[in-house]
PDB file of C-alpha atoms in Angstrom:
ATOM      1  CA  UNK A 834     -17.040 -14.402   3.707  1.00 31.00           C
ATOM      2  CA  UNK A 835     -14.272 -11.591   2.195  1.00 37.00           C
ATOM      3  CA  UNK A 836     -13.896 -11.554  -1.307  1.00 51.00           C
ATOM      4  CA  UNK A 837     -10.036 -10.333  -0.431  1.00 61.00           C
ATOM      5  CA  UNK A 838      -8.276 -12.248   1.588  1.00 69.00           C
ATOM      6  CA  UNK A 839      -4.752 -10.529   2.742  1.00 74.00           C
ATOM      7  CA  UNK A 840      -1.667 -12.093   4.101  1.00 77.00           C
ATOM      8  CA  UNK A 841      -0.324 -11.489   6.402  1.00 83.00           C
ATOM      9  CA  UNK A 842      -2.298 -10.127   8.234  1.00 88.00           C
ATOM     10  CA  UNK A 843       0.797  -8.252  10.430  1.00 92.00           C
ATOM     11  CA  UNK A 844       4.031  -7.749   8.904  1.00 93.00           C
ATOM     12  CA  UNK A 845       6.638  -5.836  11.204  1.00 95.00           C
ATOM     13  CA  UNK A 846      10.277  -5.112   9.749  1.00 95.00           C
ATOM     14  CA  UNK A 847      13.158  -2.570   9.671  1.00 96.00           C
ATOM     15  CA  UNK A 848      13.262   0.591   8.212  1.00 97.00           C
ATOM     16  CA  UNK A 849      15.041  -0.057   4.669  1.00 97.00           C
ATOM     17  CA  UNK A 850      13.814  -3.481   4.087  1.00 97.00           C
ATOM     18  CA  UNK A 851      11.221  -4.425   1.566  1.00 97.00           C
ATOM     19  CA  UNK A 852       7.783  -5.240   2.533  1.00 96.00           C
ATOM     20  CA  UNK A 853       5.195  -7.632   0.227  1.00 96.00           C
ATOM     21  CA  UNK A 854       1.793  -8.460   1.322  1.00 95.00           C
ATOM     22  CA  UNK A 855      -0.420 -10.993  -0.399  1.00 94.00           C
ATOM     23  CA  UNK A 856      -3.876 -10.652  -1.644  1.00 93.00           C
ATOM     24  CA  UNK A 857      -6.523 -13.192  -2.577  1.00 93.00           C
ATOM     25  CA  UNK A 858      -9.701 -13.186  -4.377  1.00 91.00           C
ATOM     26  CA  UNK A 859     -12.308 -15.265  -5.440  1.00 88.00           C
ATOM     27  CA  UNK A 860     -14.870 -14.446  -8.462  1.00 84.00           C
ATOM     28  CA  UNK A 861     -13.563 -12.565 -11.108  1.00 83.00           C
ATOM     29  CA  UNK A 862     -12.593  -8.640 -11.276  1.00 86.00           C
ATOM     30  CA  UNK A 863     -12.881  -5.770 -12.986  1.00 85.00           C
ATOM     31  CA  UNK A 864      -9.410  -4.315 -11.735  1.00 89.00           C
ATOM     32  CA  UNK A 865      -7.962  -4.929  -7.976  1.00 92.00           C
ATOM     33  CA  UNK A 866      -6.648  -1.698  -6.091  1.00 93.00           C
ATOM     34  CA  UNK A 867      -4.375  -1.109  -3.259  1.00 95.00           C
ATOM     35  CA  UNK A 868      -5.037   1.453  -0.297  1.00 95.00           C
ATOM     36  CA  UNK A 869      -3.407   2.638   2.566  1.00 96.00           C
ATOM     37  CA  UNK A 870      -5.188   3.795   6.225  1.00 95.00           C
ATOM     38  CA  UNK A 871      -3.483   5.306   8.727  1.00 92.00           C
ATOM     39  CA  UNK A 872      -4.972   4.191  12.122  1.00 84.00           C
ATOM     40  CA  UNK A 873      -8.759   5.439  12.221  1.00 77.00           C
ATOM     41  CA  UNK A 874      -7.991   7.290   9.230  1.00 85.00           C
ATOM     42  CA  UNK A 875      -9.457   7.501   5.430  1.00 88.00           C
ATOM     43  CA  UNK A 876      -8.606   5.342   2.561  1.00 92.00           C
ATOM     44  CA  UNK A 877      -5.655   6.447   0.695  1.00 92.00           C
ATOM     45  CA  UNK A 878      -5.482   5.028  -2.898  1.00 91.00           C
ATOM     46  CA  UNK A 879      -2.372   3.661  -3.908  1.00 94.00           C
ATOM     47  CA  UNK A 880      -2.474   1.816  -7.260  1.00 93.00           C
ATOM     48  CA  UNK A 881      -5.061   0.617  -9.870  1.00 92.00           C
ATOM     49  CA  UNK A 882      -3.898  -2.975 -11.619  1.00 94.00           C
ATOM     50  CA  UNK A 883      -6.454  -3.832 -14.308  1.00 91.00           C
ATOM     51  CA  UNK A 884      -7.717  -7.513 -15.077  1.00 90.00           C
ATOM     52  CA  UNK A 885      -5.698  -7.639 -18.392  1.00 92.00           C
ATOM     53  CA  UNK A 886      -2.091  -6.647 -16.488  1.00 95.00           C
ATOM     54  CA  UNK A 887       0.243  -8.280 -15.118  1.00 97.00           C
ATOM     55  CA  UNK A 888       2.806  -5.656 -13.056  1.00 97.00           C
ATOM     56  CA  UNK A 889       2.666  -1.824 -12.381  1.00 97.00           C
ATOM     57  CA  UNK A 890       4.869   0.658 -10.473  1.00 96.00           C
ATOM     58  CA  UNK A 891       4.381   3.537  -8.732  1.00 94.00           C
ATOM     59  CA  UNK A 892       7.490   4.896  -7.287  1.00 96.00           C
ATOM     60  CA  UNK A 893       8.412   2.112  -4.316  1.00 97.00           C
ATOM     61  CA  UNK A 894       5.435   0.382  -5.386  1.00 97.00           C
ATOM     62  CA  UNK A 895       5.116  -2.832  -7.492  1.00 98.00           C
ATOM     63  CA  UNK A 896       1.862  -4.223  -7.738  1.00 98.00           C
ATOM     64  CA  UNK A 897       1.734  -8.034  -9.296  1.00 97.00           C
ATOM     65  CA  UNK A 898      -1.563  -9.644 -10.425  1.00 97.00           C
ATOM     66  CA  UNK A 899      -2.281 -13.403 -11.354  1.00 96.00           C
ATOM     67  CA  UNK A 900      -5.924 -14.263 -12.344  1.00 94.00           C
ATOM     68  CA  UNK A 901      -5.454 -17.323 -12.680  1.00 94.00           C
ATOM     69  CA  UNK A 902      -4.226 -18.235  -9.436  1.00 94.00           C
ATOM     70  CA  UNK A 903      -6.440 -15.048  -8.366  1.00 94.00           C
ATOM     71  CA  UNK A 904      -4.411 -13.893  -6.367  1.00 95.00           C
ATOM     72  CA  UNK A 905      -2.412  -9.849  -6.099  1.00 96.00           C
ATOM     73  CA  UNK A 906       1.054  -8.858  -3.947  1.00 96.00           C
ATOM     74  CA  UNK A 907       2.117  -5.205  -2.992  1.00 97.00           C
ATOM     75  CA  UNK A 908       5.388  -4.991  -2.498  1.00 97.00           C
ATOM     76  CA  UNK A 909       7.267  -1.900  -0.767  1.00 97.00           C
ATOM     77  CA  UNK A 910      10.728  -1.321  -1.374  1.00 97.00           C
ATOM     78  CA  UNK A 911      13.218   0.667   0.826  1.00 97.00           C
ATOM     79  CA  UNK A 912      10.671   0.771   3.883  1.00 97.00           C
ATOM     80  CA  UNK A 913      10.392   4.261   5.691  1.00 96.00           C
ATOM     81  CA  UNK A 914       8.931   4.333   9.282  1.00 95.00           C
ATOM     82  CA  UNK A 915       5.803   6.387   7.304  1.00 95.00           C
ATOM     83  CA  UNK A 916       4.801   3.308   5.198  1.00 97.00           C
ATOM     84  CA  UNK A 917       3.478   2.463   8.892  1.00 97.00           C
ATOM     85  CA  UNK A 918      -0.088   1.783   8.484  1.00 96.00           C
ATOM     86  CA  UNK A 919      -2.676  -0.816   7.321  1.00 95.00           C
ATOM     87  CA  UNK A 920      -2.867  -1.923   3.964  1.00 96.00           C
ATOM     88  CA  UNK A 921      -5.894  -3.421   2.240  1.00 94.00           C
ATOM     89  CA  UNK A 922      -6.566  -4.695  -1.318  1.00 94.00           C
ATOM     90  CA  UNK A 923     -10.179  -3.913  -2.703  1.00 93.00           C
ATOM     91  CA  UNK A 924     -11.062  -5.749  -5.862  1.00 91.00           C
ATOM     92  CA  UNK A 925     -13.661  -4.093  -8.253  1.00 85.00           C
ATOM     93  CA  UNK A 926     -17.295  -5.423  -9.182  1.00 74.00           C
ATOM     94  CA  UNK A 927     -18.965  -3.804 -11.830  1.00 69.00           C
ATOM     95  CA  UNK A 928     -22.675  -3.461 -11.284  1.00 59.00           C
ATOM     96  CA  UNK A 929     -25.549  -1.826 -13.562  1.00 53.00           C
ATOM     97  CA  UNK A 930     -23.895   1.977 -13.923  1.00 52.00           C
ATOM     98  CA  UNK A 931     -21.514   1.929 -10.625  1.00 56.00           C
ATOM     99  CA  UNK A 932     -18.888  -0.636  -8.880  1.00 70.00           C
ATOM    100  CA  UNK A 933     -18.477  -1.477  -5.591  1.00 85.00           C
ATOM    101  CA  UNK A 934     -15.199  -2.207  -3.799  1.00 89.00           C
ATOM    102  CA  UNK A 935     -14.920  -5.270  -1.963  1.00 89.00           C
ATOM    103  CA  UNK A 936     -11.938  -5.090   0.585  1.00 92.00           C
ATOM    104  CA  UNK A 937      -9.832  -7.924   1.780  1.00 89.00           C
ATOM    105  CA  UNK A 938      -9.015  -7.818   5.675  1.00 87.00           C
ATOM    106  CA  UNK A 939      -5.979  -5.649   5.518  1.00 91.00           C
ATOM    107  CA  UNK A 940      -2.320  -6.404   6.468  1.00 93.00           C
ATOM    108  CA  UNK A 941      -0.911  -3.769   9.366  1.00 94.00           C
ATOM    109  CA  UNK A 942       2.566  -3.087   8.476  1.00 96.00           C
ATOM    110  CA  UNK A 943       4.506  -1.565  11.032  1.00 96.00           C
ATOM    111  CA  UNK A 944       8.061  -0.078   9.986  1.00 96.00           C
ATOM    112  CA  UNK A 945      10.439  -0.248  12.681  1.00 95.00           C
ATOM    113  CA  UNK A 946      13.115   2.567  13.035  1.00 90.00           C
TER     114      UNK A 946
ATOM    115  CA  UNK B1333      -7.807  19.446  -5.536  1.00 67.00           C
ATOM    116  CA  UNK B1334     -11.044  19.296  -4.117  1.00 80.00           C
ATOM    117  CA  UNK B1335     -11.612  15.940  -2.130  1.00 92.00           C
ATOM    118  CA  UNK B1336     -14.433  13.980  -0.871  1.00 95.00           C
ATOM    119  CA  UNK B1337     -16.217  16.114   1.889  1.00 96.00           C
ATOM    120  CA  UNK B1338     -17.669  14.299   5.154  1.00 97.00           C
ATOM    121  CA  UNK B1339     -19.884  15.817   7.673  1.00 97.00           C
ATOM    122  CA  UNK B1340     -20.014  15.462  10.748  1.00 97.00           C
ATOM    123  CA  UNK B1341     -16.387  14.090  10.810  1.00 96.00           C
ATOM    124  CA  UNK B1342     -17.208  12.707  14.597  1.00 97.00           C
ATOM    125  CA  UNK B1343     -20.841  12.230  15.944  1.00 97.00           C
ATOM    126  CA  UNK B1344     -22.006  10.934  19.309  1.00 98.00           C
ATOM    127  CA  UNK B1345     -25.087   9.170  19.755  1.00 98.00           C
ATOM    128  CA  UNK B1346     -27.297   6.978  21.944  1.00 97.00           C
ATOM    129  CA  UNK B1347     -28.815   3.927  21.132  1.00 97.00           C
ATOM    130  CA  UNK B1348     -32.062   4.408  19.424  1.00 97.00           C
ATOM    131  CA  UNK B1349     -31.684   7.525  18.178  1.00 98.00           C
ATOM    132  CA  UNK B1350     -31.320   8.722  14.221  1.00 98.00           C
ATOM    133  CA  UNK B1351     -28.261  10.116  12.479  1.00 98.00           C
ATOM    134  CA  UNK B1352     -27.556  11.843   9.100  1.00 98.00           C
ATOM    135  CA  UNK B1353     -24.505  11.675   7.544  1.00 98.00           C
ATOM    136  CA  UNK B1354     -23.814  13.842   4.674  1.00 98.00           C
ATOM    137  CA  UNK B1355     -20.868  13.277   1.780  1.00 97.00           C
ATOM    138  CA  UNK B1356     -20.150  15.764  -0.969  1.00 97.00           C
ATOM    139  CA  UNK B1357     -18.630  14.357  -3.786  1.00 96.00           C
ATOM    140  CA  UNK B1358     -15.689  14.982  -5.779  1.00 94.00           C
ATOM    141  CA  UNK B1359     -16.711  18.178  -8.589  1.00 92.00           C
ATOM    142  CA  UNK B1360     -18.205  16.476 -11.653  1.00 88.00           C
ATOM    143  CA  UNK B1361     -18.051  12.777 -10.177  1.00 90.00           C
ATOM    144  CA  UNK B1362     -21.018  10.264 -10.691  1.00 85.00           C
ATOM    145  CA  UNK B1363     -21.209   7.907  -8.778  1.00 88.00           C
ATOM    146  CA  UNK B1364     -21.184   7.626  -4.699  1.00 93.00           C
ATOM    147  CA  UNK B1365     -20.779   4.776  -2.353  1.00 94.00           C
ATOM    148  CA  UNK B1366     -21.020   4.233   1.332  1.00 96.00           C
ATOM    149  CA  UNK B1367     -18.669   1.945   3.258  1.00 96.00           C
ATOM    150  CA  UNK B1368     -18.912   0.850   6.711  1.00 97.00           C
ATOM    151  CA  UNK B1369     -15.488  -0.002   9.078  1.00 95.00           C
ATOM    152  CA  UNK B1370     -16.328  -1.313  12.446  1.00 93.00           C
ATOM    153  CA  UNK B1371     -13.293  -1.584  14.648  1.00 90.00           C
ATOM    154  CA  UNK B1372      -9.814  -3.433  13.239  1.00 88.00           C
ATOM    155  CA  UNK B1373     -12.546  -4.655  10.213  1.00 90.00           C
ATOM    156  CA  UNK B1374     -12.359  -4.061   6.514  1.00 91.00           C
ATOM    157  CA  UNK B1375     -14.753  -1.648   5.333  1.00 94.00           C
ATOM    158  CA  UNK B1376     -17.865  -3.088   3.710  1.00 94.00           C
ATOM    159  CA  UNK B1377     -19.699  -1.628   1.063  1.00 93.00           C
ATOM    160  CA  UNK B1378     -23.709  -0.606   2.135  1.00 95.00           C
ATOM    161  CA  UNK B1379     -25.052   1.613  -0.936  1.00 94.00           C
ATOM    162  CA  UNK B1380     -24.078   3.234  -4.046  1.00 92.00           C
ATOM    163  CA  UNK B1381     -26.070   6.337  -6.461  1.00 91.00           C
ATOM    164  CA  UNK B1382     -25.160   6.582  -9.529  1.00 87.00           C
ATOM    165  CA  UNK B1383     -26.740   9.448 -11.496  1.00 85.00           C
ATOM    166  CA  UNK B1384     -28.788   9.839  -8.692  1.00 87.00           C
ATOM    167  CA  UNK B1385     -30.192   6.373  -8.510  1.00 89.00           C
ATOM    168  CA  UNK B1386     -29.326   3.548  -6.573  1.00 89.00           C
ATOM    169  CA  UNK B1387     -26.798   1.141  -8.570  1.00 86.00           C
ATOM    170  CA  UNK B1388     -26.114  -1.390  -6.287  1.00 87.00           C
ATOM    171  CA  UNK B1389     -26.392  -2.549  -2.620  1.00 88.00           C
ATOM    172  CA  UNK B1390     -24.765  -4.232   0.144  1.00 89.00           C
ATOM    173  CA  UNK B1391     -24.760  -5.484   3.756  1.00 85.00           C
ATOM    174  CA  UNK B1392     -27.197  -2.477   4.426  1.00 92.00           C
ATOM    175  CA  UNK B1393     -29.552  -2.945   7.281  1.00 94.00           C
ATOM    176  CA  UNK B1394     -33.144  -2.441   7.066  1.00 95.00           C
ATOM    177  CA  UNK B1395     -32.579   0.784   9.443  1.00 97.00           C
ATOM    178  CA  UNK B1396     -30.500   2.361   7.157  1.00 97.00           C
ATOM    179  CA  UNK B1397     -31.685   4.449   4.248  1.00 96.00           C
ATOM    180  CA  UNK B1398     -29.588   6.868   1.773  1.00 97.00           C
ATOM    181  CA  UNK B1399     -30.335   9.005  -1.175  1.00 96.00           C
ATOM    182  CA  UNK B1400     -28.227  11.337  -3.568  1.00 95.00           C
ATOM    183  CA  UNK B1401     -29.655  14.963  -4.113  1.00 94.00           C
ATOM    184  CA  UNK B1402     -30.111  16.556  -7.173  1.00 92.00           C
ATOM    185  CA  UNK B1403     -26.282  18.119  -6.519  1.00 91.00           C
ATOM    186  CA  UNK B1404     -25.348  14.791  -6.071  1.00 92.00           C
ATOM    187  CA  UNK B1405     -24.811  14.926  -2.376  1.00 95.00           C
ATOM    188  CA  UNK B1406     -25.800  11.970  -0.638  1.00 97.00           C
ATOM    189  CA  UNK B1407     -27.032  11.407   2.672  1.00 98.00           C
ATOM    190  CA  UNK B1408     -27.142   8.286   4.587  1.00 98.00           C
ATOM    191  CA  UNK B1409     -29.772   8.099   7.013  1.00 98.00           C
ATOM    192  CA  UNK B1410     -29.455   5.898  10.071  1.00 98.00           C
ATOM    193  CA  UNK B1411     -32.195   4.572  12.718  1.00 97.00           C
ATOM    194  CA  UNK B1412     -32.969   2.792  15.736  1.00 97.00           C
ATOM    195  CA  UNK B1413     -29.462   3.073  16.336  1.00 98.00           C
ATOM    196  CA  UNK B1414     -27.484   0.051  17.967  1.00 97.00           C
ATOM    197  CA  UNK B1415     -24.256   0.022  19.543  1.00 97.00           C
ATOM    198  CA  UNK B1416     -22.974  -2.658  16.772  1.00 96.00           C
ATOM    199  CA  UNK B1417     -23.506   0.789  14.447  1.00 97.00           C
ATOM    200  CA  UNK B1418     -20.378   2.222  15.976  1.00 97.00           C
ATOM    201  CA  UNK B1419     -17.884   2.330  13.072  1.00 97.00           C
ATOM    202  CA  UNK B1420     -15.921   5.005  10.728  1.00 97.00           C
ATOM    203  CA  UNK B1421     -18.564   5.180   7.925  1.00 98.00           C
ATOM    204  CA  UNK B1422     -16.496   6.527   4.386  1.00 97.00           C
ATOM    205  CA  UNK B1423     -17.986   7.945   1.420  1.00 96.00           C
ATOM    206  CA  UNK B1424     -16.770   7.786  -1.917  1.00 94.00           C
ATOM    207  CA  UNK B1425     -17.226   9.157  -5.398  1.00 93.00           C
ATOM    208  CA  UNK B1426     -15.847   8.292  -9.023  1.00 89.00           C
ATOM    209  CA  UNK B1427     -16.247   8.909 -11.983  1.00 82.00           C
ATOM    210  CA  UNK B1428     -15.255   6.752 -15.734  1.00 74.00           C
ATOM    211  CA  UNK B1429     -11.438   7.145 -16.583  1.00 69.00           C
ATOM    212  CA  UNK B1430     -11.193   5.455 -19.289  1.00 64.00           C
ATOM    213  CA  UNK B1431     -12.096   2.104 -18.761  1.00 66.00           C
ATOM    214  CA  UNK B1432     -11.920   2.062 -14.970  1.00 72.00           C
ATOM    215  CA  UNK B1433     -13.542   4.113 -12.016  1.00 75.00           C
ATOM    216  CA  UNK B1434     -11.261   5.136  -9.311  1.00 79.00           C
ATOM    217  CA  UNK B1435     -13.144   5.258  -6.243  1.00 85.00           C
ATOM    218  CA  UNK B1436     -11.544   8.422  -3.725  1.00 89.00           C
ATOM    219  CA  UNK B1437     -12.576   8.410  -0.325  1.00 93.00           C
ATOM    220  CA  UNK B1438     -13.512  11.228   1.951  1.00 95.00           C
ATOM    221  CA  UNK B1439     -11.937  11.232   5.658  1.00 94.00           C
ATOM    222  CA  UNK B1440     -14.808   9.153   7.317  1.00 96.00           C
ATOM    223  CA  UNK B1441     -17.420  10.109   9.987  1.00 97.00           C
ATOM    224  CA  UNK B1442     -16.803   8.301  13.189  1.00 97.00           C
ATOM    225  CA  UNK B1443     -20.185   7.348  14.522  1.00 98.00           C
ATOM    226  CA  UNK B1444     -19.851   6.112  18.262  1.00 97.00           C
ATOM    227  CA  UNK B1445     -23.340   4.812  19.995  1.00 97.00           C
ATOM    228  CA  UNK B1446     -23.169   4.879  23.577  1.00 96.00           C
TER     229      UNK B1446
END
């Protein structure tokens, strides 16, 4: 089963308004990070929260992470019909020398004009 | 900046035949990692190379084989294609930033098997 877990899984609102999707996880994490994929496209990083924080911004961005209810939200503020896309939260295992990225099953956002 | 580098971007094959997919990494990055995204899926990780070794491993099937060169290239090698292999296949690179590696993908190869 996905590590990541996203809700919803389709979020459609109007341009201006805020959008927050919801992440979960399961074992425990080196750092969780948020990307963006246009349709068919590459991965687009957005934001790197580390196990030991709590918030971080990034211009409309606001990343929130509880470990203890394991669990991450992205919010967007002031939607723009180019936030259209699918967004997916990866969480980060550290192996011998390397990590891997485990992705959750991605929210599609879809901005209406 | 120079990104991740993909090649072919699109590739057409038929089932049972091979394919080679090649990923440059970032300039002075370590570490590279294969991901797999089949149709309206999350991308799962198959391989990473670190240093030129493997470091860890995935959902990789049996027909599937990578490697990273000595210029840190990698190459992921498919065979006996099936037409379940059809998927955007992304490579990434990283390297440490302080305490954290930030992976950075390249734009995907789209592997279709007809």
């Amino acid at each position: 089963s996905q590590q990541g877990e996203e809700d919803p899984q389709a979020l459609s609102i109007q341009e201006g308004e805020n959008a927050t999707m919801n992440c979960s996880y399961k074992t425990s994490i080196n750092n969780l990070q948020w990307y963006r994929q246009n349709s068919g496209r590459g991965l687009v990083h957005l934001i790197l929260i580390r196990s030991n924080e709590r918030e971080k911004h990034s211009g409309r961005l606001r990343v929130t992470l509880d470990t203890s209810k394991k669990s991450s939200s992205l919010l967007i503020t002031a939607s723009r019909a180019a936030d259209t896309a699918s967004y997916f939260c990866a969480t980060d295992h550290r192996g011998e020398g390397a990590q891997k990225l485990v992705f959750g099953q991605g929210t599609r956002l879809t901005i209406n004009p | 900046a120079a990104g991740v580098i993909q090649s072919p971007r699109h590739l057409i094959k038929e089932k049972r035949e091979t394919a080679t997919l090649k990923c440059y990494p970032i300039p002075r990055h370590d570490t590279v990692y294969w991901y797999q995204q089949g149709p309206g899926q999350d991308p799962q990780f198959l391989i990473s190379f670190y240093e030129k070794m493997q470091s860890d491993k995935g959902s990789i099937p049996d027909r599937f084989s990578a490697q990273q060169f000595s210029d840190y290239h990698s190459e992921l090698n498919m065979s006996s294609l099936e037409l379940g292999d059809s998927a955007l296949y992304f490579c990434a690179s990283s390297i440490l930033t302080g305490t954290d590696y930030e992976q950075y993908f390249g734009p995907g190869t789209r592997l279709t098997v007809t």
